[in-house]
């Protein structure tokens, strides 16, 4: 039998992605139309864990008015956070040493006190892992796959990716003319964590010469060979797209910071690649790090539509009695997949995919 739902809560966790507000709107209006009350938990699950930190007690009542005119807005009206993961919450022990503890029971307890019958958790692998544990502990949870990195299994695409990839492409288009005018090598570092989706797709779409991704360790000499070859053919500039998670042969990721309770912050590989290219070719090389620009701004029409569909589908899932699934795009439909399956492994760019083959057919070098 399906348990009756009176009140649901929405949480947005992890790095923000264009489309979060559209999911909030899709879910809120669909739920209000079923007579349910909708709450927004502030900053991931912090609104439930630390209500004393907020003037409004950490909870925002989501009404028709609150979600009006937000589909096109970047960010999230309820806030998000990507540190202090409640599954591995950092605290100091009696000896002053840092350790990590699981605080998900506190979230369940706080949700029960607020008479929340179900949670729609919008997030990437980290937030969906938390969602899955909450579901194991008895909470009704529906996950919605968000990340500009597109690295979640079981959905053809996550919302936020299309906007990030399209904007990166526009940026590289602009760098073409200046690279050509100055006969420079432009190295463009893009986000994507340990997956190369953004780099591969914006690299192909912008006619870049080299794409370096975490899935293929690169040999800098192969990159140099490609640039020299291009020069011999009469083109004295080059565009090199580097995913932040790209690694040299036998080398490691470039990490900016490592902190307890959060994932490593990657960055810096673009500069390293540019420096090596300069040293080995004598050509002037510059780095542009697109970084958080890829996370901001208005979602593309594709991402708005996907997000609204995901939000509405999450509410339909709850109505149909689901309690531990993620909504997923399986064109032409949005379907439901077990939360655990969605977070069990990362979705990398398959090396035998049409995307990689297309790039190779176009003469794009992966540094291998
Ligand atoms: O997961 C999304 C993402 O933007 C990654 O591409 C990037 O590595 C990371 O988040 C950056 O996180 P922060 O906002 O903490 O710098």
mmCIF file of C-alpha atoms and ligand atoms in Angstrom:
data_model
loop_
_atom_site.group_PDB
_atom_site.id
_atom_site.type_symbol
_atom_site.label_atom_id
_atom_site.label_comp_id
_atom_site.label_asym_id
_atom_site.label_seq_id
_atom_site.Cartn_x
_atom_site.Cartn_y
_atom_site.Cartn_z
ATOM 1 C CA UNK A 1 0.000 0.000 0.000
ATOM 2 C CA UNK A 2 1.234 3.520 -0.773
ATOM 3 C CA UNK A 3 1.715 5.668 2.320
ATOM 4 C CA UNK A 4 -0.127 8.928 2.090
ATOM 5 C CA UNK A 5 1.999 12.015 1.437
ATOM 6 C CA UNK A 6 1.158 15.364 2.952
ATOM 7 C CA UNK A 7 4.480 17.163 3.084
ATOM 8 C CA UNK A 8 7.667 16.771 1.061
ATOM 9 C CA UNK A 9 11.008 18.528 1.241
ATOM 10 C CA UNK A 10 13.500 19.351 -1.501
ATOM 11 C CA UNK A 11 17.260 19.465 -0.946
ATOM 12 C CA UNK A 12 19.893 20.651 -3.429
ATOM 13 C CA UNK A 13 23.417 19.476 -2.625
ATOM 14 C CA UNK A 14 26.953 19.563 -4.047
ATOM 15 C CA UNK A 15 28.282 22.075 -6.565
ATOM 16 C CA UNK A 16 25.501 24.113 -8.133
ATOM 17 C CA UNK A 17 24.495 23.422 -11.734
ATOM 18 C CA UNK A 18 22.276 25.384 -14.134
ATOM 19 C CA UNK A 19 18.789 23.884 -13.932
ATOM 20 C CA UNK A 20 18.533 23.464 -10.141
ATOM 21 C CA UNK A 21 15.856 26.131 -9.899
ATOM 22 C CA UNK A 22 13.921 24.569 -12.763
ATOM 23 C CA UNK A 23 13.900 21.225 -10.889
ATOM 24 C CA UNK A 24 12.667 23.034 -7.753
ATOM 25 C CA UNK A 25 9.881 24.647 -9.771
ATOM 26 C CA UNK A 26 8.938 21.409 -11.583
ATOM 27 C CA UNK A 27 8.744 19.447 -8.340
ATOM 28 C CA UNK A 28 7.083 22.184 -6.279
ATOM 29 C CA UNK A 29 4.236 22.953 -8.668
ATOM 30 C CA UNK A 30 3.612 19.257 -9.378
ATOM 31 C CA UNK A 31 3.443 18.581 -5.629
ATOM 32 C CA UNK A 32 1.292 21.619 -4.792
ATOM 33 C CA UNK A 33 -1.151 20.519 -7.489
ATOM 34 C CA UNK A 34 -1.531 17.218 -5.634
ATOM 35 C CA UNK A 35 -2.368 19.072 -2.430
ATOM 36 C CA UNK A 36 1.031 18.388 -0.821
ATOM 37 C CA UNK A 37 2.971 20.952 1.157
ATOM 38 C CA UNK A 38 6.518 21.615 -0.097
ATOM 39 C CA UNK A 39 9.526 22.676 1.982
ATOM 40 C CA UNK A 40 13.012 23.607 0.790
ATOM 41 C CA UNK A 41 15.872 22.501 3.045
ATOM 42 C CA UNK A 42 18.569 25.174 3.140
ATOM 43 C CA UNK A 43 22.092 24.378 1.904
ATOM 44 C CA UNK A 44 21.943 20.664 1.207
ATOM 45 C CA UNK A 45 20.889 19.064 4.506
ATOM 46 C CA UNK A 46 22.338 21.826 6.689
ATOM 47 C CA UNK A 47 18.885 23.351 7.209
ATOM 48 C CA UNK A 48 17.896 20.146 9.038
ATOM 49 C CA UNK A 49 21.243 19.565 10.768
ATOM 50 C CA UNK A 50 21.897 23.119 11.951
ATOM 51 C CA UNK A 51 18.517 24.946 12.132
ATOM 52 C CA UNK A 52 19.949 27.365 14.712
ATOM 53 C CA UNK A 53 22.225 28.850 12.053
ATOM 54 C CA UNK A 54 19.264 30.210 10.091
ATOM 55 C CA UNK A 55 16.790 32.969 10.843
ATOM 56 C CA UNK A 56 14.075 30.911 9.164
ATOM 57 C CA UNK A 57 15.077 27.732 11.011
ATOM 58 C CA UNK A 58 16.750 26.264 7.947
ATOM 59 C CA UNK A 59 13.522 25.590 6.077
ATOM 60 C CA UNK A 60 11.876 27.634 3.319
ATOM 61 C CA UNK A 61 8.227 27.066 2.547
ATOM 62 C CA UNK A 62 7.999 26.653 -1.219
ATOM 63 C CA UNK A 63 4.860 28.200 -2.624
ATOM 64 C CA UNK A 64 3.639 28.925 -6.135
ATOM 65 C CA UNK A 65 4.868 32.492 -5.634
ATOM 66 C CA UNK A 66 8.302 31.434 -4.379
ATOM 67 C CA UNK A 67 8.965 29.365 -7.505
ATOM 68 C CA UNK A 68 7.546 31.883 -9.984
ATOM 69 C CA UNK A 69 9.967 33.040 -12.689
ATOM 70 C CA UNK A 70 12.929 30.920 -11.594
ATOM 71 C CA UNK A 71 13.260 28.420 -14.462
ATOM 72 C CA UNK A 72 15.853 30.528 -16.279
ATOM 73 C CA UNK A 73 17.911 31.400 -13.200
ATOM 74 C CA UNK A 74 21.286 29.822 -12.367
ATOM 75 C CA UNK A 75 22.131 28.817 -8.771
ATOM 76 C CA UNK A 76 19.494 27.487 -6.383
ATOM 77 C CA UNK A 77 16.973 29.481 -4.356
ATOM 78 C CA UNK A 78 17.388 27.106 -1.393
ATOM 79 C CA UNK A 79 21.205 27.079 -1.385
ATOM 80 C CA UNK A 80 23.685 24.233 -1.633
ATOM 81 C CA UNK A 81 26.912 23.047 -0.042
ATOM 82 C CA UNK A 82 29.734 20.724 -1.024
ATOM 83 C CA UNK A 83 31.541 20.349 2.251
ATOM 84 C CA UNK A 84 30.640 18.775 5.586
ATOM 85 C CA UNK A 85 29.182 15.626 3.988
ATOM 86 C CA UNK A 86 26.899 14.203 6.750
ATOM 87 C CA UNK A 87 28.099 10.678 5.922
ATOM 88 C CA UNK A 88 31.689 11.638 6.621
ATOM 89 C CA UNK A 89 31.288 14.707 8.829
ATOM 90 C CA UNK A 90 34.660 15.954 10.125
ATOM 91 C CA UNK A 91 34.963 16.446 13.907
ATOM 92 C CA UNK A 92 37.871 16.668 16.344
ATOM 93 C CA UNK A 93 38.196 13.768 18.793
ATOM 94 C CA UNK A 94 39.233 14.081 22.463
ATOM 95 C CA UNK A 95 42.920 14.243 21.420
ATOM 96 C CA UNK A 96 42.294 17.077 18.977
ATOM 97 C CA UNK A 97 42.638 14.744 15.968
ATOM 98 C CA UNK A 98 40.226 15.045 13.053
ATOM 99 C CA UNK A 99 37.951 12.086 12.337
ATOM 100 C CA UNK A 100 34.821 11.549 10.249
ATOM 101 C CA UNK A 101 31.412 10.490 11.597
ATOM 102 C CA UNK A 102 28.038 9.566 10.060
ATOM 103 C CA UNK A 103 25.350 12.127 11.009
ATOM 104 C CA UNK A 104 22.528 10.892 8.783
ATOM 105 C CA UNK A 105 20.465 9.696 11.783
ATOM 106 C CA UNK A 106 20.185 13.338 12.850
ATOM 107 C CA UNK A 107 18.783 14.245 9.434
ATOM 108 C CA UNK A 108 16.159 11.483 9.648
ATOM 109 C CA UNK A 109 15.210 12.577 13.165
ATOM 110 C CA UNK A 110 14.933 16.248 12.199
ATOM 111 C CA UNK A 111 12.859 15.359 9.119
ATOM 112 C CA UNK A 112 10.496 13.249 11.259
ATOM 113 C CA UNK A 113 10.069 16.135 13.731
ATOM 114 C CA UNK A 114 9.106 18.411 10.847
ATOM 115 C CA UNK A 115 6.651 15.749 9.619
ATOM 116 C CA UNK A 116 8.394 15.457 6.282
ATOM 117 C CA UNK A 117 7.001 12.370 4.515
ATOM 118 C CA UNK A 118 9.499 12.263 1.660
ATOM 119 C CA UNK A 119 12.591 14.018 0.353
ATOM 120 C CA UNK A 120 13.507 14.901 -3.222
ATOM 121 C CA UNK A 121 17.322 15.023 -3.164
ATOM 122 C CA UNK A 122 18.830 16.850 -6.112
ATOM 123 C CA UNK A 123 22.542 16.248 -6.439
ATOM 124 C CA UNK A 124 25.567 14.505 -7.877
ATOM 125 C CA UNK A 125 27.236 11.306 -6.690
ATOM 126 C CA UNK A 126 27.983 12.659 -3.184
ATOM 127 C CA UNK A 127 24.450 13.932 -2.479
ATOM 128 C CA UNK A 128 22.833 10.857 -4.020
ATOM 129 C CA UNK A 129 24.984 8.604 -1.857
ATOM 130 C CA UNK A 130 23.635 10.468 1.193
ATOM 131 C CA UNK A 131 20.114 10.119 -0.256
ATOM 132 C CA UNK A 132 20.611 6.386 -0.666
ATOM 133 C CA UNK A 133 21.687 5.994 2.986
ATOM 134 C CA UNK A 134 18.653 8.027 4.119
ATOM 135 C CA UNK A 135 16.471 5.656 2.060
ATOM 136 C CA UNK A 136 18.178 2.623 3.678
ATOM 137 C CA UNK A 137 17.280 4.127 7.052
ATOM 138 C CA UNK A 138 13.592 4.318 6.136
ATOM 139 C CA UNK A 139 13.139 7.769 4.595
ATOM 140 C CA UNK A 140 11.235 7.944 1.308
ATOM 141 C CA UNK A 141 13.717 9.506 -1.090
ATOM 142 C CA UNK A 142 13.721 10.276 -4.811
ATOM 143 C CA UNK A 143 17.034 11.372 -6.335
ATOM 144 C CA UNK A 144 17.423 13.807 -9.221
ATOM 145 C CA UNK A 145 20.747 13.618 -11.119
ATOM 146 C CA UNK A 146 22.550 16.949 -11.211
ATOM 147 C CA UNK A 147 26.066 17.784 -12.254
ATOM 148 C CA UNK A 148 27.812 19.731 -14.953
ATOM 149 C CA UNK A 149 30.317 16.825 -15.023
ATOM 150 C CA UNK A 150 27.754 14.340 -16.488
ATOM 151 C CA UNK A 151 29.517 11.557 -14.583
ATOM 152 C CA UNK A 152 26.464 9.778 -13.157
ATOM 153 C CA UNK A 153 25.607 6.263 -14.279
ATOM 154 C CA UNK A 154 22.132 5.159 -15.369
ATOM 155 C CA UNK A 155 21.060 8.437 -16.913
ATOM 156 C CA UNK A 156 21.995 9.364 -20.463
ATOM 157 C CA UNK A 157 22.666 12.905 -19.277
ATOM 158 C CA UNK A 158 22.542 14.947 -16.081
ATOM 159 C CA UNK A 159 21.039 18.426 -16.070
ATOM 160 C CA UNK A 160 23.596 21.251 -16.053
ATOM 161 C CA UNK A 161 25.944 19.484 -18.456
ATOM 162 C CA UNK A 162 24.482 20.939 -21.641
ATOM 163 C CA UNK A 163 24.779 24.504 -20.334
ATOM 164 C CA UNK A 164 28.367 24.011 -19.149
ATOM 165 C CA UNK A 165 29.456 22.305 -22.363
ATOM 166 C CA UNK A 166 27.716 24.864 -24.603
ATOM 167 C CA UNK A 167 29.245 27.811 -22.745
ATOM 168 C CA UNK A 168 32.718 26.234 -22.848
ATOM 169 C CA UNK A 169 32.288 25.852 -26.615
ATOM 170 C CA UNK A 170 31.386 29.548 -26.968
ATOM 171 C CA UNK A 171 34.451 30.531 -24.927
ATOM 172 C CA UNK A 172 36.759 28.420 -27.094
ATOM 173 C CA UNK A 173 35.192 29.932 -30.232
ATOM 174 C CA UNK A 174 36.282 33.338 -28.913
ATOM 175 C CA UNK A 175 39.773 32.092 -28.155
ATOM 176 C CA UNK A 176 40.219 30.850 -31.739
ATOM 177 C CA UNK A 177 40.572 34.299 -33.279
ATOM 178 C CA UNK A 178 42.961 35.675 -30.661
ATOM 179 C CA UNK A 179 45.089 32.498 -30.801
ATOM 180 C CA UNK A 180 45.260 32.804 -34.569
ATOM 181 C CA UNK A 181 46.033 36.538 -34.521
ATOM 182 C CA UNK A 182 48.979 36.011 -32.151
ATOM 183 C CA UNK A 183 50.020 32.567 -33.436
ATOM 184 C CA UNK A 184 49.752 31.254 -29.907
ATOM 185 C CA UNK A 185 48.810 28.001 -28.305
ATOM 186 C CA UNK A 186 45.788 28.508 -26.076
ATOM 187 C CA UNK A 187 45.283 25.897 -23.380
ATOM 188 C CA UNK A 188 41.744 25.841 -22.001
ATOM 189 C CA UNK A 189 41.204 24.062 -18.677
ATOM 190 C CA UNK A 190 37.636 22.931 -18.065
ATOM 191 C CA UNK A 191 35.898 21.368 -15.051
ATOM 192 C CA UNK A 192 34.563 17.812 -15.054
ATOM 193 C CA UNK A 193 36.253 16.222 -12.024
ATOM 194 C CA UNK A 194 37.460 12.689 -12.923
ATOM 195 C CA UNK A 195 35.429 12.458 -16.156
ATOM 196 C CA UNK A 196 36.185 14.030 -19.519
ATOM 197 C CA UNK A 197 32.656 14.672 -20.813
ATOM 198 C CA UNK A 198 32.843 18.473 -20.863
ATOM 199 C CA UNK A 199 36.324 18.500 -22.414
ATOM 200 C CA UNK A 200 35.511 15.947 -25.123
ATOM 201 C CA UNK A 201 32.243 17.513 -26.208
ATOM 202 C CA UNK A 202 33.297 21.185 -26.162
ATOM 203 C CA UNK A 203 36.633 20.215 -27.716
ATOM 204 C CA UNK A 204 34.978 18.511 -30.677
ATOM 205 C CA UNK A 205 32.292 21.178 -31.080
ATOM 206 C CA UNK A 206 34.903 23.967 -31.157
ATOM 207 C CA UNK A 207 37.286 22.259 -33.622
ATOM 208 C CA UNK A 208 40.054 22.117 -31.048
ATOM 209 C CA UNK A 209 43.324 20.368 -31.947
ATOM 210 C CA UNK A 210 44.017 18.485 -28.741
ATOM 211 C CA UNK A 211 41.729 17.173 -25.973
ATOM 212 C CA UNK A 212 43.225 15.777 -22.780
ATOM 213 C CA UNK A 213 40.876 13.817 -20.516
ATOM 214 C CA UNK A 214 41.179 11.728 -17.324
ATOM 215 C CA UNK A 215 40.223 8.574 -19.247
ATOM 216 C CA UNK A 216 43.396 8.737 -21.408
ATOM 217 C CA UNK A 217 46.756 9.476 -19.750
ATOM 218 C CA UNK A 218 48.602 11.885 -21.999
ATOM 219 C CA UNK A 219 52.127 11.885 -23.390
ATOM 220 C CA UNK A 220 53.155 15.530 -23.772
ATOM 221 C CA UNK A 221 55.400 14.603 -26.723
ATOM 222 C CA UNK A 222 52.344 13.446 -28.676
ATOM 223 C CA UNK A 223 50.682 16.799 -27.976
ATOM 224 C CA UNK A 224 53.806 18.623 -29.152
ATOM 225 C CA UNK A 225 53.946 16.420 -32.279
ATOM 226 C CA UNK A 226 50.383 17.460 -33.156
ATOM 227 C CA UNK A 227 51.157 21.172 -32.720
ATOM 228 C CA UNK A 228 54.305 20.937 -34.878
ATOM 229 C CA UNK A 229 52.423 18.982 -37.521
ATOM 230 C CA UNK A 230 49.772 21.695 -37.619
ATOM 231 C CA UNK A 231 52.429 24.384 -37.897
ATOM 232 C CA UNK A 232 54.032 22.571 -40.849
ATOM 233 C CA UNK A 233 50.621 22.555 -42.538
ATOM 234 C CA UNK A 234 50.602 26.345 -42.277
ATOM 235 C CA UNK A 235 48.529 26.888 -39.117
ATOM 236 C CA UNK A 236 50.631 28.584 -36.484
ATOM 237 C CA UNK A 237 48.111 28.570 -33.650
ATOM 238 C CA UNK A 238 46.567 25.678 -31.721
ATOM 239 C CA UNK A 239 43.778 25.052 -29.233
ATOM 240 C CA UNK A 240 44.293 22.513 -26.485
ATOM 241 C CA UNK A 241 41.368 21.604 -24.201
ATOM 242 C CA UNK A 242 42.420 20.055 -20.903
ATOM 243 C CA UNK A 243 40.018 18.480 -18.433
ATOM 244 C CA UNK A 244 40.933 19.412 -14.858
ATOM 245 C CA UNK A 245 41.259 15.682 -14.121
ATOM 246 C CA UNK A 246 43.680 14.928 -16.976
ATOM 247 C CA UNK A 247 46.911 13.172 -15.941
ATOM 248 C CA UNK A 248 50.264 12.691 -17.665
ATOM 249 C CA UNK A 249 51.455 9.147 -18.407
ATOM 250 C CA UNK A 250 52.254 7.504 -15.062
ATOM 251 C CA UNK A 251 51.566 10.807 -13.279
ATOM 252 C CA UNK A 252 48.887 12.042 -10.911
ATOM 253 C CA UNK A 253 45.949 14.445 -10.763
ATOM 254 C CA UNK A 254 46.675 18.142 -10.190
ATOM 255 C CA UNK A 255 45.069 18.908 -6.839
ATOM 256 C CA UNK A 256 44.637 22.417 -5.395
ATOM 257 C CA UNK A 257 43.327 21.374 -1.974
ATOM 258 C CA UNK A 258 42.485 18.223 -0.029
ATOM 259 C CA UNK A 259 40.206 18.608 2.985
ATOM 260 C CA UNK A 260 38.435 16.186 5.303
ATOM 261 C CA UNK A 261 34.715 15.875 4.587
ATOM 262 C CA UNK A 262 34.924 17.000 0.965
ATOM 263 C CA UNK A 263 36.296 15.889 -2.360
ATOM 264 C CA UNK A 264 39.688 17.072 -3.588
ATOM 265 C CA UNK A 265 39.582 20.353 -5.500
ATOM 266 C CA UNK A 266 41.293 19.780 -8.833
ATOM 267 C CA UNK A 267 43.080 22.411 -10.881
ATOM 268 C CA UNK A 268 46.367 23.509 -12.355
ATOM 269 C CA UNK A 269 46.934 20.904 -15.045
ATOM 270 C CA UNK A 270 46.267 23.503 -17.781
ATOM 271 C CA UNK A 271 49.215 25.625 -16.639
ATOM 272 C CA UNK A 272 51.493 22.594 -16.475
ATOM 273 C CA UNK A 273 50.557 21.569 -20.025
ATOM 274 C CA UNK A 274 51.017 25.134 -21.359
ATOM 275 C CA UNK A 275 54.452 25.391 -19.755
ATOM 276 C CA UNK A 276 55.610 22.092 -21.245
ATOM 277 C CA UNK A 277 54.304 23.051 -24.696
ATOM 278 C CA UNK A 278 56.210 26.370 -24.526
ATOM 279 C CA UNK A 279 59.404 24.649 -23.422
ATOM 280 C CA UNK A 280 59.213 21.964 -26.074
ATOM 281 C CA UNK A 281 58.005 24.035 -29.064
ATOM 282 C CA UNK A 282 59.289 27.513 -28.253
ATOM 283 C CA UNK A 283 55.770 28.772 -28.994
ATOM 284 C CA UNK A 284 54.008 31.230 -26.735
ATOM 285 C CA UNK A 285 51.318 29.348 -24.801
ATOM 286 C CA UNK A 286 48.619 30.818 -22.577
ATOM 287 C CA UNK A 287 46.165 29.181 -20.214
ATOM 288 C CA UNK A 288 42.530 30.089 -19.687
ATOM 289 C CA UNK A 289 40.800 28.349 -16.782
ATOM 290 C CA UNK A 290 37.041 28.396 -17.358
ATOM 291 C CA UNK A 291 36.371 27.039 -13.847
ATOM 292 C CA UNK A 292 33.181 28.204 -12.159
ATOM 293 C CA UNK A 293 32.056 30.166 -15.217
ATOM 294 C CA UNK A 294 30.768 26.802 -16.419
ATOM 295 C CA UNK A 295 28.513 26.499 -13.377
ATOM 296 C CA UNK A 296 26.920 29.926 -13.573
ATOM 297 C CA UNK A 297 24.392 31.629 -15.785
ATOM 298 C CA UNK A 298 21.112 30.735 -17.277
ATOM 299 C CA UNK A 299 20.449 27.089 -18.204
ATOM 300 C CA UNK A 300 20.059 26.247 -21.900
ATOM 301 C CA UNK A 301 16.546 25.406 -23.119
ATOM 302 C CA UNK A 302 17.633 21.728 -23.109
ATOM 303 C CA UNK A 303 18.631 21.897 -19.427
ATOM 304 C CA UNK A 304 15.509 23.838 -18.428
ATOM 305 C CA UNK A 305 13.283 21.254 -20.062
ATOM 306 C CA UNK A 306 15.214 18.289 -18.630
ATOM 307 C CA UNK A 307 15.142 19.855 -15.151
ATOM 308 C CA UNK A 308 11.407 20.579 -15.246
ATOM 309 C CA UNK A 309 10.815 17.010 -16.482
ATOM 310 C CA UNK A 310 13.019 15.561 -13.724
ATOM 311 C CA UNK A 311 11.275 17.648 -11.028
ATOM 312 C CA UNK A 312 7.801 16.622 -12.182
ATOM 313 C CA UNK A 313 8.863 12.967 -12.602
ATOM 314 C CA UNK A 314 10.242 12.898 -9.042
ATOM 315 C CA UNK A 315 6.800 13.861 -7.724
ATOM 316 C CA UNK A 316 5.073 11.270 -9.952
ATOM 317 C CA UNK A 317 7.520 8.677 -8.571
ATOM 318 C CA UNK A 318 6.461 9.492 -5.010
ATOM 319 C CA UNK A 319 2.789 9.382 -5.974
ATOM 320 C CA UNK A 320 3.334 5.956 -7.528
ATOM 321 C CA UNK A 321 4.868 4.675 -4.288
ATOM 322 C CA UNK A 322 8.572 4.659 -5.224
ATOM 323 C CA UNK A 323 10.877 5.367 -2.272
ATOM 324 C CA UNK A 324 14.506 4.683 -3.207
ATOM 325 C CA UNK A 325 15.021 5.581 -6.864
ATOM 326 C CA UNK A 326 16.598 8.230 -9.060
ATOM 327 C CA UNK A 327 14.824 9.755 -12.038
ATOM 328 C CA UNK A 328 16.878 9.175 -15.177
ATOM 329 C CA UNK A 329 16.726 10.161 -18.819
ATOM 330 C CA UNK A 330 16.409 7.134 -21.076
ATOM 331 C CA UNK A 331 15.215 8.827 -24.279
ATOM 332 C CA UNK A 332 12.472 9.363 -25.071
ATOM 333 C CA UNK A 333 11.314 8.697 -21.511
ATOM 334 C CA UNK A 334 12.248 9.626 -17.966
ATOM 335 C CA UNK A 335 12.414 6.422 -15.960
ATOM 336 C CA UNK A 336 13.247 5.378 -12.404
ATOM 337 C CA UNK A 337 16.404 3.485 -11.458
ATOM 338 C CA UNK A 338 17.471 2.211 -8.015
ATOM 339 C CA UNK A 339 19.492 4.922 -6.258
ATOM 340 C CA UNK A 340 22.291 2.484 -5.436
ATOM 341 C CA UNK A 341 22.786 1.552 -9.078
ATOM 342 C CA UNK A 342 23.124 5.215 -10.000
ATOM 343 C CA UNK A 343 25.874 5.859 -7.492
ATOM 344 C CA UNK A 344 27.727 2.542 -7.531
ATOM 345 C CA UNK A 345 30.285 3.734 -10.086
ATOM 346 C CA UNK A 346 31.269 6.829 -11.999
ATOM 347 C CA UNK A 347 30.298 7.259 -15.662
ATOM 348 C CA UNK A 348 33.489 7.874 -17.625
ATOM 349 C CA UNK A 349 33.711 8.607 -21.337
ATOM 350 C CA UNK A 350 33.884 5.142 -22.961
ATOM 351 C CA UNK A 351 37.037 4.888 -25.040
ATOM 352 C CA UNK A 352 35.217 3.010 -27.796
ATOM 353 C CA UNK A 353 32.368 5.545 -27.913
ATOM 354 C CA UNK A 354 31.202 7.319 -31.029
ATOM 355 C CA UNK A 355 32.303 10.576 -29.369
ATOM 356 C CA UNK A 356 35.949 9.470 -29.077
ATOM 357 C CA UNK A 357 35.911 7.859 -32.535
ATOM 358 C CA UNK A 358 34.504 11.050 -34.055
ATOM 359 C CA UNK A 359 37.262 13.112 -32.479
ATOM 360 C CA UNK A 360 39.936 10.712 -33.718
ATOM 361 C CA UNK A 361 38.392 10.666 -37.210
ATOM 362 C CA UNK A 362 38.622 14.460 -37.230
ATOM 363 C CA UNK A 363 42.329 14.275 -36.407
ATOM 364 C CA UNK A 364 41.972 15.519 -32.824
ATOM 365 C CA UNK A 365 44.849 14.341 -30.633
ATOM 366 C CA UNK A 366 44.222 12.821 -27.168
ATOM 367 C CA UNK A 367 47.903 12.799 -26.290
ATOM 368 C CA UNK A 368 48.158 9.033 -26.839
HETATM 369 O O1 LIG B 1 31.203 18.595 -9.591
HETATM 370 C C1 LIG B 1 31.064 19.860 -10.126
HETATM 371 C C2 LIG B 1 32.349 20.632 -10.071
HETATM 372 O O2 LIG B 1 32.128 21.875 -10.675
HETATM 373 C C3 LIG B 1 33.563 19.913 -10.663
HETATM 374 O O3 LIG B 1 33.599 19.984 -12.070
HETATM 375 C C4 LIG B 1 34.693 20.634 -9.968
HETATM 376 O O4 LIG B 1 35.821 19.803 -9.868
HETATM 377 C C5 LIG B 1 34.134 20.937 -8.610
HETATM 378 O O5 LIG B 1 32.730 20.879 -8.712
HETATM 379 C C6 LIG B 1 34.553 22.283 -8.052
HETATM 380 O O6 LIG B 1 34.035 22.431 -6.779
HETATM 381 P P1 LIG B 1 34.096 23.799 -5.940
HETATM 382 O O7 LIG B 1 32.833 24.539 -6.218
HETATM 383 O O8 LIG B 1 34.191 23.357 -4.534
HETATM 384 O O9 LIG B 1 35.292 24.559 -6.401
#
